[in-house]
Amino acid sequence: MAMTARLPPPAKMPAMSDGILILVAGLLLAAGIGASLLAGRVRLPALVLFLGVGMAIGSDGTGWIDFADYELARRIGVIALALILFEGGLAVRWVELRAIARPAILLASFGTIVTAAITGVGAYWLFDLSLLQALLIGSILSATDGAAIFALLRGSRLRRRVARTLEGEAGLNDPMAVLLVIGFVTWIDEPGYGFVDMVLLFVRQLGIGLAVGFGIGLLGVVAFRRLRPGAAGMYPVMAVTTAALAYGAADAMHGSGFLAVYLAGAVLAASSIPALHTIEAFHQGAAWVAQITVFLTLGLLVFPAQLGDVWVEGVVIGLLSVAVARPAAVAVATAFDRFTSAERLVLGWAGLRGAVPVVLATFPVIAAIPDSERFFNIVFFAVVISTVLQGATVEPLARWLGVTTTQPALPRPVGDTGTIQRLGAEIIEWTVEPGDAIAGTLVRDLGLPREALITLIVRGTQAIPPRGSTEIAAGDALHMMVRAEAADQVPDLLERWRDTPA
């Protein structure tokens, strides 16, 4: 494989006034928001349009921004990914995740390794690469994208079990992929490095990340409960502080900062801290800003004129990763779990790529690995292909296979339920769709667990206090309060409401 000419050093940008810099930042964010809205209308992943905006204004496009700084792009990507993973941790609902903990963890760990191995071996057979180079590319493409997965699930109607498995995997997959990439970059760069060293790297990074994530998360819970700042705006600041301490402390001790920041967010969510809804809303916005920023930055880093030389490799490796490696990894990782064949197919197809593999592709460039800039372009092309192909077809495929329901994949709690959660309960909203089995059923016949109660029925624009004789109608939004000890019964209860007459 021929060497790609090394990119010129980043040119010094002309000085801009503070006002112009702020204006440019606002315009770029506005372009990102517009791209996101357009993506929703045309059913195309927003990632592709974000990257397109960056490429359009970059050096090979209009030339408005001359950018070729891989180190800066990596730093922006790391910060953005930390914010996205922290927000993903805050969205975790431990009660529901316990039921799918094993497949989610196996997919994120063993499944990631299997995906990297199959993709890497395929690249070794198909192209003129050394085995280590091929496995490095496979490792980069083994990373699913947390932001893409979380965005897919929020608007999805996948079966709850499938959705929760994807959610759990998305938060844990990135640390594994990062470690694989770091390991193979070091293996290529240092002749004495080997398999045992990679095993020790995994043990150290994951062990430290696990300990720091839980430790900082618990300290954050204590701080939230005892400090109780008077201003509501201080709660999101405290959450950002927790995220920064978790990532920074783990990384400083040579552990996995990504694992630590995700676990810190999950510990906060599981501990019913005050103002949790406010914190979640703030970090959803922060995650969107991070997502837009990193995608635009990576778009700036891509030189479209160089993609023509790698499109064949990019398409082949992208399809190999999506259509062969990922489904095989899912089949192996879920072999001992009660998934149907259709659910496994959807899990295999829903491993969306995104900004994370492109960020990881900057690692070998920064380490000056031979031919690394060509690898970056191959990975970029493969990510775009797989993102367009998977992102636009996951939901239609799931509907065709019968793996969707009439309810949102991730039901949202109602309002700021921090006080209710601290008392050991949670309120869930569930909408009765036409054709659901409970339409026409009386409240007293719903089969609620002893520790659950319908607290409110919203019918159209009216709030109806529920009584035992109140009849449920299609279109009703049921607000149900559930004690923590009965929460694990809720998924089965909702399935019965949908399919089984009372």
Coordinates of C-alpha atoms in Angstrom, one line a residue:
M1 CA 0.0 0.0 0.0
A2 CA 1.6 3.3 -1.1
M3 CA 2.4 5.9 1.5
T4 CA 0.2 8.9 1.5
A5 CA 2.0 12.3 1.3
R6 CA 2.2 13.8 4.8
L7 CA -0.1 16.8 5.3
P8 CA 1.5 20.2 5.6
P9 CA 1.7 21.6 9.1
P10 CA -1.4 23.6 10.2
A11 CA -1.3 27.1 8.8
K12 CA -1.4 30.0 11.1
M13 CA -4.9 31.4 11.0
P14 CA -5.3 35.2 10.6
A15 CA -6.0 37.0 13.8
M16 CA -9.7 37.6 14.5
S17 CA -11.4 39.9 17.0
D18 CA -13.2 38.4 19.9
G19 CA -16.5 39.3 18.4
I20 CA -15.7 37.6 15.1
L21 CA -14.6 34.4 16.9
I22 CA -17.8 34.3 18.9
L23 CA -19.8 35.0 15.7
V24 CA -18.0 32.2 13.9
A25 CA -18.7 29.8 16.8
G26 CA -22.4 30.8 16.8
L27 CA -22.6 30.3 13.1
L28 CA -21.0 26.8 13.3
L29 CA -23.4 25.8 16.1
A30 CA -26.3 27.1 14.1
A31 CA -25.1 25.1 11.1
G32 CA -24.9 22.0 13.3
I33 CA -28.4 22.6 14.7
G34 CA -29.7 23.0 11.1
A35 CA -28.0 19.8 10.0
S36 CA -29.5 18.0 13.0
L37 CA -33.0 19.1 12.1
L38 CA -32.5 18.3 8.4
A39 CA -31.2 14.9 9.3
G40 CA -34.4 14.1 11.2
R41 CA -36.5 15.1 8.3
V42 CA -34.6 13.1 5.7
R43 CA -34.0 10.2 8.1
L44 CA -30.2 10.5 7.7
P45 CA -27.8 10.3 10.7
A46 CA -26.9 13.8 11.8
L47 CA -23.3 12.7 12.0
V48 CA -23.0 12.7 8.2
L49 CA -24.3 16.2 7.8
F50 CA -22.2 17.5 10.7
L51 CA -19.1 16.1 9.0
G52 CA -20.3 17.5 5.7
V53 CA -20.5 21.0 7.1
G54 CA -16.9 20.6 8.5
M55 CA -15.6 19.4 5.1
A56 CA -17.4 22.1 3.2
I57 CA -15.8 24.9 5.2
G58 CA -12.4 23.2 5.6
S59 CA -9.2 23.4 3.5
D60 CA -10.4 21.3 0.6
G61 CA -13.8 23.0 0.6
T62 CA -14.4 26.8 0.8
G63 CA -11.1 27.2 2.7
W64 CA -12.8 29.3 5.4
I65 CA -11.0 27.4 8.1
D66 CA -7.5 25.9 7.4
F67 CA -7.2 23.1 9.8
A68 CA -4.9 20.0 10.0
D69 CA -4.0 19.7 13.6
Y70 CA -4.6 16.1 14.6
E71 CA -3.5 16.7 18.2
L72 CA -6.0 19.4 18.8
A73 CA -8.7 17.3 17.1
R74 CA -7.9 14.4 19.4
R75 CA -8.1 16.6 22.5
I76 CA -11.5 18.0 21.4
G77 CA -12.7 14.5 20.7
V78 CA -11.6 13.2 24.1
I79 CA -13.3 16.1 26.0
A80 CA -16.5 15.7 23.8
L81 CA -16.6 11.9 24.3
A82 CA -16.2 12.3 28.1
L83 CA -19.2 14.7 28.2
I84 CA -21.2 12.3 26.0
L85 CA -20.4 9.3 28.2
F86 CA -21.1 11.2 31.4
E87 CA -24.6 12.1 30.0
G88 CA -25.1 8.4 29.0
G89 CA -24.2 7.4 32.6
L90 CA -26.8 9.9 33.9
A91 CA -29.4 8.3 31.7
V92 CA -28.8 4.8 33.1
R93 CA -31.7 3.1 35.0
W94 CA -30.0 0.4 37.1
V95 CA -33.2 -1.5 37.9
E96 CA -33.8 -2.2 34.2
L97 CA -30.2 -2.7 33.3
R98 CA -29.7 -5.5 35.9
A99 CA -31.8 -7.8 33.6
I100 CA -29.5 -7.3 30.6
A101 CA -26.2 -6.7 32.5
R102 CA -24.6 -9.9 31.2
P103 CA -25.2 -9.5 27.4
A104 CA -24.4 -5.7 27.6
I105 CA -21.0 -6.3 29.4
L106 CA -20.2 -9.3 27.1
L107 CA -21.0 -7.2 24.0
A108 CA -18.9 -4.3 25.2
S109 CA -15.9 -6.4 26.1
F110 CA -15.7 -9.8 24.4
G111 CA -17.9 -8.6 21.5
T112 CA -15.6 -5.6 20.9
I113 CA -12.5 -7.9 20.7
V114 CA -14.3 -10.3 18.3
T115 CA -15.3 -7.4 16.1
A116 CA -11.8 -6.0 16.0
A117 CA -10.3 -9.4 15.3
I118 CA -12.6 -10.4 12.4
T119 CA -12.3 -6.9 10.8
G120 CA -8.6 -6.9 11.3
V121 CA -8.0 -10.4 9.9
G122 CA -10.3 -9.6 6.9
A123 CA -8.3 -6.4 6.2
Y124 CA -5.0 -8.4 6.4
W125 CA -6.2 -10.9 3.8
L126 CA -7.7 -8.3 1.5
F127 CA -5.1 -5.6 1.5
D128 CA -1.3 -5.1 1.6
L129 CA -1.1 -4.6 5.4
S130 CA 0.9 -6.2 8.2
L131 CA -1.1 -8.1 10.7
L132 CA -0.6 -5.5 13.4
Q133 CA -1.6 -2.7 11.0
A134 CA -4.8 -4.6 10.0
L135 CA -5.7 -5.3 13.7
L136 CA -5.1 -1.6 14.5
I137 CA -7.7 -0.7 11.8
G138 CA -10.0 -3.4 13.1
S139 CA -9.7 -2.1 16.6
I140 CA -10.5 1.5 15.5
L141 CA -13.6 0.3 13.7
S142 CA -14.7 -1.9 16.7
A143 CA -15.9 1.2 18.5
T144 CA -19.6 2.0 18.4
D145 CA -20.6 5.6 19.0
G146 CA -22.3 6.4 22.3
A147 CA -23.8 9.6 21.0
A148 CA -25.3 7.9 17.9
I149 CA -26.7 5.0 20.0
F150 CA -28.2 7.3 22.6
A151 CA -29.8 9.5 19.9
L152 CA -31.2 6.4 18.1
L153 CA -32.7 5.0 21.3
R154 CA -34.4 8.3 22.4
G155 CA -36.4 8.3 19.2
S156 CA -36.8 4.6 18.8
R157 CA -39.5 2.1 19.6
L158 CA -37.3 -1.0 19.9
R159 CA -38.2 -3.6 22.3
R160 CA -37.1 -2.5 25.8
R161 CA -34.7 -5.5 26.3
V162 CA -32.9 -4.8 23.0
A163 CA -32.8 -1.0 23.7
R164 CA -31.4 -1.4 27.2
T165 CA -28.8 -3.9 25.9
L166 CA -27.6 -1.4 23.3
E167 CA -27.6 1.4 25.9
G168 CA -25.5 -0.6 28.4
E169 CA -23.1 -1.7 25.7
A170 CA -22.7 1.9 24.3
G171 CA -21.3 3.2 27.6
L172 CA -18.8 0.4 28.1
N173 CA -17.7 -0.3 24.5
D174 CA -15.6 2.9 24.0
P175 CA -13.1 2.2 26.8
M176 CA -12.4 -1.3 25.4
A177 CA -11.9 0.1 21.9
V178 CA -9.6 2.8 23.1
L179 CA -7.4 0.3 25.0
L180 CA -7.2 -1.9 21.9
V181 CA -6.1 1.0 19.8
I182 CA -3.5 2.2 22.4
G183 CA -2.2 -1.3 22.7
F184 CA -1.7 -1.9 19.0
V185 CA -0.2 1.6 18.4
T186 CA 2.3 0.8 21.1
W187 CA 2.9 -2.7 19.8
I188 CA 3.7 -1.3 16.3
D189 CA 5.8 1.6 17.7
E190 CA 7.8 -0.4 20.3
P191 CA 9.4 -3.7 19.1
G192 CA 9.6 -5.2 22.6
Y193 CA 5.9 -4.8 23.3
G194 CA 3.6 -7.9 23.1
F195 CA 0.4 -9.7 24.0
V196 CA 1.2 -9.9 27.7
D197 CA 1.8 -6.2 27.8
M198 CA -1.6 -5.6 26.3
V199 CA -3.3 -7.8 28.9
L200 CA -1.6 -5.9 31.7
L201 CA -2.7 -2.6 30.0
F202 CA -6.3 -3.8 30.0
V203 CA -6.2 -5.0 33.7
R204 CA -4.6 -1.7 34.9
Q205 CA -6.7 0.7 32.9
L206 CA -10.0 -1.0 33.5
G207 CA -9.3 -1.7 37.2
I208 CA -8.3 1.9 37.9
G209 CA -11.2 3.3 35.8
L210 CA -13.7 1.1 37.7
A211 CA -12.4 2.1 41.1
V212 CA -12.1 5.8 40.4
G213 CA -15.5 6.0 38.6
F214 CA -17.3 4.4 41.6
G215 CA -15.2 6.4 44.1
I216 CA -15.7 9.8 42.6
G217 CA -19.3 9.0 41.9
L218 CA -19.9 8.2 45.6
L219 CA -18.1 11.3 46.7
G220 CA -20.3 13.3 44.3
V221 CA -23.4 11.8 45.8
V222 CA -22.2 12.9 49.3
A223 CA -21.5 16.4 48.1
F224 CA -24.9 16.7 46.4
R225 CA -26.7 15.6 49.5
R226 CA -24.8 17.6 52.1
L227 CA -23.8 20.8 50.3
R228 CA -27.2 21.6 48.8
P229 CA -26.3 25.0 47.1
G230 CA -29.0 27.7 47.2
A231 CA -28.9 28.4 43.5
A232 CA -30.4 25.7 41.2
G233 CA -27.8 26.5 38.6
M234 CA -25.0 25.2 40.8
Y235 CA -26.2 21.6 40.5
P236 CA -25.1 21.2 36.9
V237 CA -21.8 22.9 37.8
M238 CA -21.3 20.3 40.5
A239 CA -22.1 17.5 38.0
V240 CA -19.5 18.9 35.5
T241 CA -17.0 19.0 38.4
T242 CA -17.7 15.3 39.2
A243 CA -17.2 14.4 35.5
A244 CA -13.9 16.3 35.3
L245 CA -12.6 14.8 38.5
A246 CA -13.5 11.3 37.5
Y247 CA -11.9 11.4 34.0
G248 CA -8.9 13.4 35.2
A249 CA -8.1 11.3 38.2
A250 CA -8.4 8.0 36.4
D251 CA -6.3 9.3 33.5
A252 CA -3.6 10.7 35.8
M253 CA -3.3 7.3 37.4
H254 CA -3.0 5.7 34.0
G255 CA -6.5 4.3 34.2
S256 CA -9.5 4.5 31.8
G257 CA -10.9 8.0 32.1
F258 CA -13.8 7.1 29.8
L259 CA -14.9 4.1 32.0
A260 CA -14.5 6.3 35.1
V261 CA -16.6 9.2 33.8
Y262 CA -19.4 6.9 32.6
L263 CA -19.6 5.1 35.9
A264 CA -19.5 8.4 37.9
G265 CA -22.6 9.5 36.0
A266 CA -24.3 6.2 36.5
V267 CA -23.6 6.3 40.3
L268 CA -25.1 9.8 40.5
A269 CA -28.2 8.6 38.6
A270 CA -28.6 5.6 40.8
S271 CA -28.3 7.5 44.1
S272 CA -31.4 9.8 43.7
I273 CA -29.4 13.0 44.1
P274 CA -31.3 16.4 44.3
A275 CA -32.2 18.2 41.1
L276 CA -31.4 15.1 39.0
H277 CA -33.8 16.1 36.2
T278 CA -32.2 19.6 36.0
I279 CA -28.8 18.0 35.8
E280 CA -29.9 15.5 33.1
A281 CA -31.4 18.3 31.0
F282 CA -28.3 20.4 31.2
H283 CA -26.0 17.5 30.3
Q284 CA -28.2 16.5 27.3
G285 CA -27.6 20.0 26.0
A286 CA -23.9 19.8 26.8
A287 CA -23.7 16.4 25.0
W288 CA -25.3 17.9 21.9
V289 CA -22.8 20.8 21.9
A290 CA -20.0 18.3 22.3
Q291 CA -21.3 16.1 19.5
I292 CA -21.7 19.0 17.1
T293 CA -18.2 20.4 18.0
V294 CA -16.4 17.1 17.6
F295 CA -18.1 16.2 14.3
L296 CA -17.4 19.7 12.8
T297 CA -13.8 19.4 13.9
L298 CA -13.3 16.0 12.4
G299 CA -14.9 17.2 9.2
L300 CA -12.4 20.0 9.1
L301 CA -9.6 17.4 9.4
V302 CA -10.7 15.5 6.4
F303 CA -9.3 16.3 3.0
P304 CA -11.9 15.1 0.4
A305 CA -9.3 15.2 -2.4
Q306 CA -7.5 12.3 -0.7
L307 CA -10.6 10.1 -0.3
G308 CA -10.6 9.0 -3.9
D309 CA -7.5 6.9 -3.3
V310 CA -9.1 4.9 -0.4
W311 CA -12.7 4.5 -1.2
V312 CA -12.4 0.9 -2.2
E313 CA -10.7 -0.1 1.0
G314 CA -13.1 2.1 3.0
V315 CA -16.2 0.5 1.5
V316 CA -14.9 -3.1 1.8
I317 CA -13.7 -2.7 5.4
G318 CA -16.8 -0.8 6.4
L319 CA -19.1 -3.5 5.0
L320 CA -16.9 -6.2 6.5
S321 CA -17.2 -4.6 9.9
V322 CA -20.9 -4.0 9.7
A323 CA -22.2 -7.1 7.9
V324 CA -19.8 -9.8 9.1
A325 CA -17.8 -8.8 12.2
R326 CA -20.5 -7.1 14.3
P327 CA -23.2 -9.8 13.7
A328 CA -20.7 -12.5 14.5
A329 CA -19.7 -10.8 17.7
V330 CA -23.3 -10.4 18.7
A331 CA -24.0 -14.1 18.0
V332 CA -21.1 -15.2 20.2
A333 CA -21.7 -12.7 23.1
T334 CA -25.4 -13.4 23.4
A335 CA -25.2 -17.1 22.9
F336 CA -26.4 -17.9 26.4
D337 CA -29.1 -15.2 26.7
R338 CA -32.7 -15.4 25.7
F339 CA -32.7 -13.3 22.6
T340 CA -34.7 -14.3 19.5
S341 CA -33.0 -14.6 16.2
A342 CA -34.7 -11.4 15.1
E343 CA -33.4 -9.5 18.2
R344 CA -29.9 -10.7 17.5
L345 CA -30.1 -9.4 14.0
V346 CA -31.2 -6.0 15.2
L347 CA -28.5 -6.0 17.9
G348 CA -25.9 -6.8 15.2
W349 CA -27.1 -4.1 12.8
A350 CA -27.5 -1.4 15.5
G351 CA -23.8 -1.1 16.4
L352 CA -23.6 2.4 14.9
R353 CA -20.2 3.9 14.2
G354 CA -19.7 7.6 14.5
A355 CA -17.2 10.1 15.8
V356 CA -15.4 7.7 18.1
P357 CA -13.6 5.6 15.4
V358 CA -12.6 8.8 13.6
V359 CA -11.2 10.2 16.9
L360 CA -9.4 7.0 17.5
A361 CA -7.9 7.1 14.0
T362 CA -6.0 10.2 15.0
F363 CA -4.0 8.2 17.6
P364 CA -1.7 6.5 15.2
V365 CA -1.3 9.7 13.2
I366 CA -0.1 11.5 16.4
A367 CA 2.2 8.6 17.2
A368 CA 3.7 8.8 13.6
I369 CA 2.8 5.2 12.7
P370 CA 3.8 4.6 9.1
D371 CA 0.9 5.1 6.6
S372 CA -1.3 6.3 9.5
E373 CA -2.8 9.2 7.5
R374 CA -4.1 6.8 4.9
F375 CA -5.6 4.7 7.7
F376 CA -7.3 7.8 8.9
N377 CA -8.9 8.3 5.5
I378 CA -9.9 4.7 5.2
V379 CA -11.5 4.7 8.6
F380 CA -13.4 8.0 7.8
F381 CA -14.8 6.5 4.6
A382 CA -15.7 3.2 6.4
V383 CA -17.5 5.2 9.2
V384 CA -19.5 7.3 6.7
I385 CA -20.6 4.2 4.8
S386 CA -21.6 2.2 7.8
T387 CA -23.3 5.2 9.5
V388 CA -25.4 6.0 6.4
L389 CA -26.2 2.3 5.8
Q390 CA -27.1 1.4 9.4
G391 CA -28.4 4.7 10.8
A392 CA -31.1 4.9 8.0
T393 CA -32.2 1.3 8.2
V394 CA -32.1 0.1 11.9
E395 CA -35.6 1.2 12.7
P396 CA -37.2 -0.1 9.4
L397 CA -35.3 -3.4 9.9
A398 CA -36.6 -3.7 13.5
R399 CA -40.2 -3.0 12.4
W400 CA -39.9 -5.6 9.6
L401 CA -38.6 -8.2 12.0
G402 CA -41.2 -7.4 14.6
V403 CA -38.7 -6.1 17.2
T404 CA -40.5 -2.8 17.8
T405 CA -43.4 -2.0 20.1
T406 CA -45.9 0.9 20.4
Q407 CA -44.0 2.4 23.3
P408 CA -40.7 4.5 23.3
A409 CA -37.6 2.4 23.9
L410 CA -36.6 4.5 26.8
P411 CA -39.6 5.7 28.8
R412 CA -38.9 9.0 30.5
P413 CA -39.6 9.9 34.1
V414 CA -42.1 12.7 34.6
G415 CA -40.7 16.0 35.9
D416 CA -37.9 16.4 38.4
T417 CA -38.4 13.3 40.5
G418 CA -35.4 13.6 42.6
T419 CA -37.4 13.8 45.9
I420 CA -39.5 10.8 44.9
Q421 CA -36.4 8.8 44.0
R422 CA -34.8 9.7 47.3
L423 CA -37.9 8.2 49.0
G424 CA -37.3 4.9 47.0
A425 CA -39.8 5.3 44.1
E426 CA -40.0 6.6 40.6
I427 CA -42.8 7.9 38.3
I428 CA -43.0 6.5 34.8
E429 CA -45.3 7.7 32.0
W430 CA -46.8 5.1 29.7
T431 CA -49.1 5.9 26.7
V432 CA -52.0 3.5 25.8
E433 CA -51.9 3.0 22.0
P434 CA -54.8 1.9 19.9
G435 CA -54.9 -1.9 19.9
D436 CA -53.2 -2.3 23.3
A437 CA -54.8 -5.0 25.4
I438 CA -55.6 -2.7 28.4
A439 CA -57.7 -0.3 26.3
G440 CA -61.2 -0.6 27.9
T441 CA -59.9 -2.1 31.1
L442 CA -60.8 -0.7 34.5
V443 CA -57.9 0.6 36.7
R444 CA -58.6 -2.0 39.4
D445 CA -58.1 -4.8 36.8
L446 CA -54.7 -3.6 35.6
G447 CA -52.8 -6.2 37.7
L448 CA -50.5 -3.7 39.3
P449 CA -47.9 -5.0 41.8
R450 CA -48.7 -4.1 45.4
E451 CA -45.8 -1.5 45.3
A452 CA -47.1 0.3 42.3
L453 CA -50.0 2.8 41.8
I454 CA -51.5 4.8 38.9
T455 CA -51.3 8.4 40.2
L456 CA -52.7 10.3 37.2
I457 CA -54.3 9.7 33.9
V458 CA -53.9 12.4 31.2
R459 CA -56.6 12.2 28.6
G460 CA -56.3 14.8 25.9
T461 CA -56.0 18.1 27.7
Q462 CA -57.6 16.9 31.0
A463 CA -56.0 15.4 34.1
I464 CA -58.2 12.6 35.5
P465 CA -57.7 11.3 39.1
P466 CA -57.7 7.5 38.7
R467 CA -60.2 5.4 40.6
G468 CA -60.7 1.7 40.6
S469 CA -63.8 2.1 38.3
T470 CA -62.0 4.4 35.8
E471 CA -61.9 2.9 32.4
I472 CA -58.6 3.1 30.4
A473 CA -59.0 4.5 26.9
A474 CA -56.6 4.5 23.9
G475 CA -54.5 7.7 24.0
D476 CA -54.4 7.9 27.8
A477 CA -51.1 8.7 29.3
L478 CA -50.8 6.8 32.6
H479 CA -48.5 8.1 35.3
M480 CA -47.4 5.3 37.5
M481 CA -45.5 5.5 40.8
V482 CA -43.4 2.4 41.4
R483 CA -41.4 1.5 44.6
A484 CA -37.8 0.5 43.9
E485 CA -38.5 -3.1 45.1
A486 CA -41.2 -3.6 42.4
A487 CA -39.4 -1.8 39.5
D488 CA -38.1 -5.0 38.1
Q489 CA -41.7 -6.1 37.4
V490 CA -42.5 -3.1 35.3
P491 CA -41.1 -4.3 31.9
D492 CA -43.2 -7.5 32.1
L493 CA -46.2 -5.6 33.3
L494 CA -46.0 -3.2 30.3
E495 CA -45.7 -6.1 27.9
R496 CA -48.9 -7.7 29.4
W497 CA -50.7 -4.4 29.1
R498 CA -49.8 -4.3 25.4
D499 CA -50.5 -8.0 24.5
T500 CA -52.6 -9.8 27.1
P501 CA -56.2 -8.9 27.9
A502 CA -56.9 -8.3 31.6

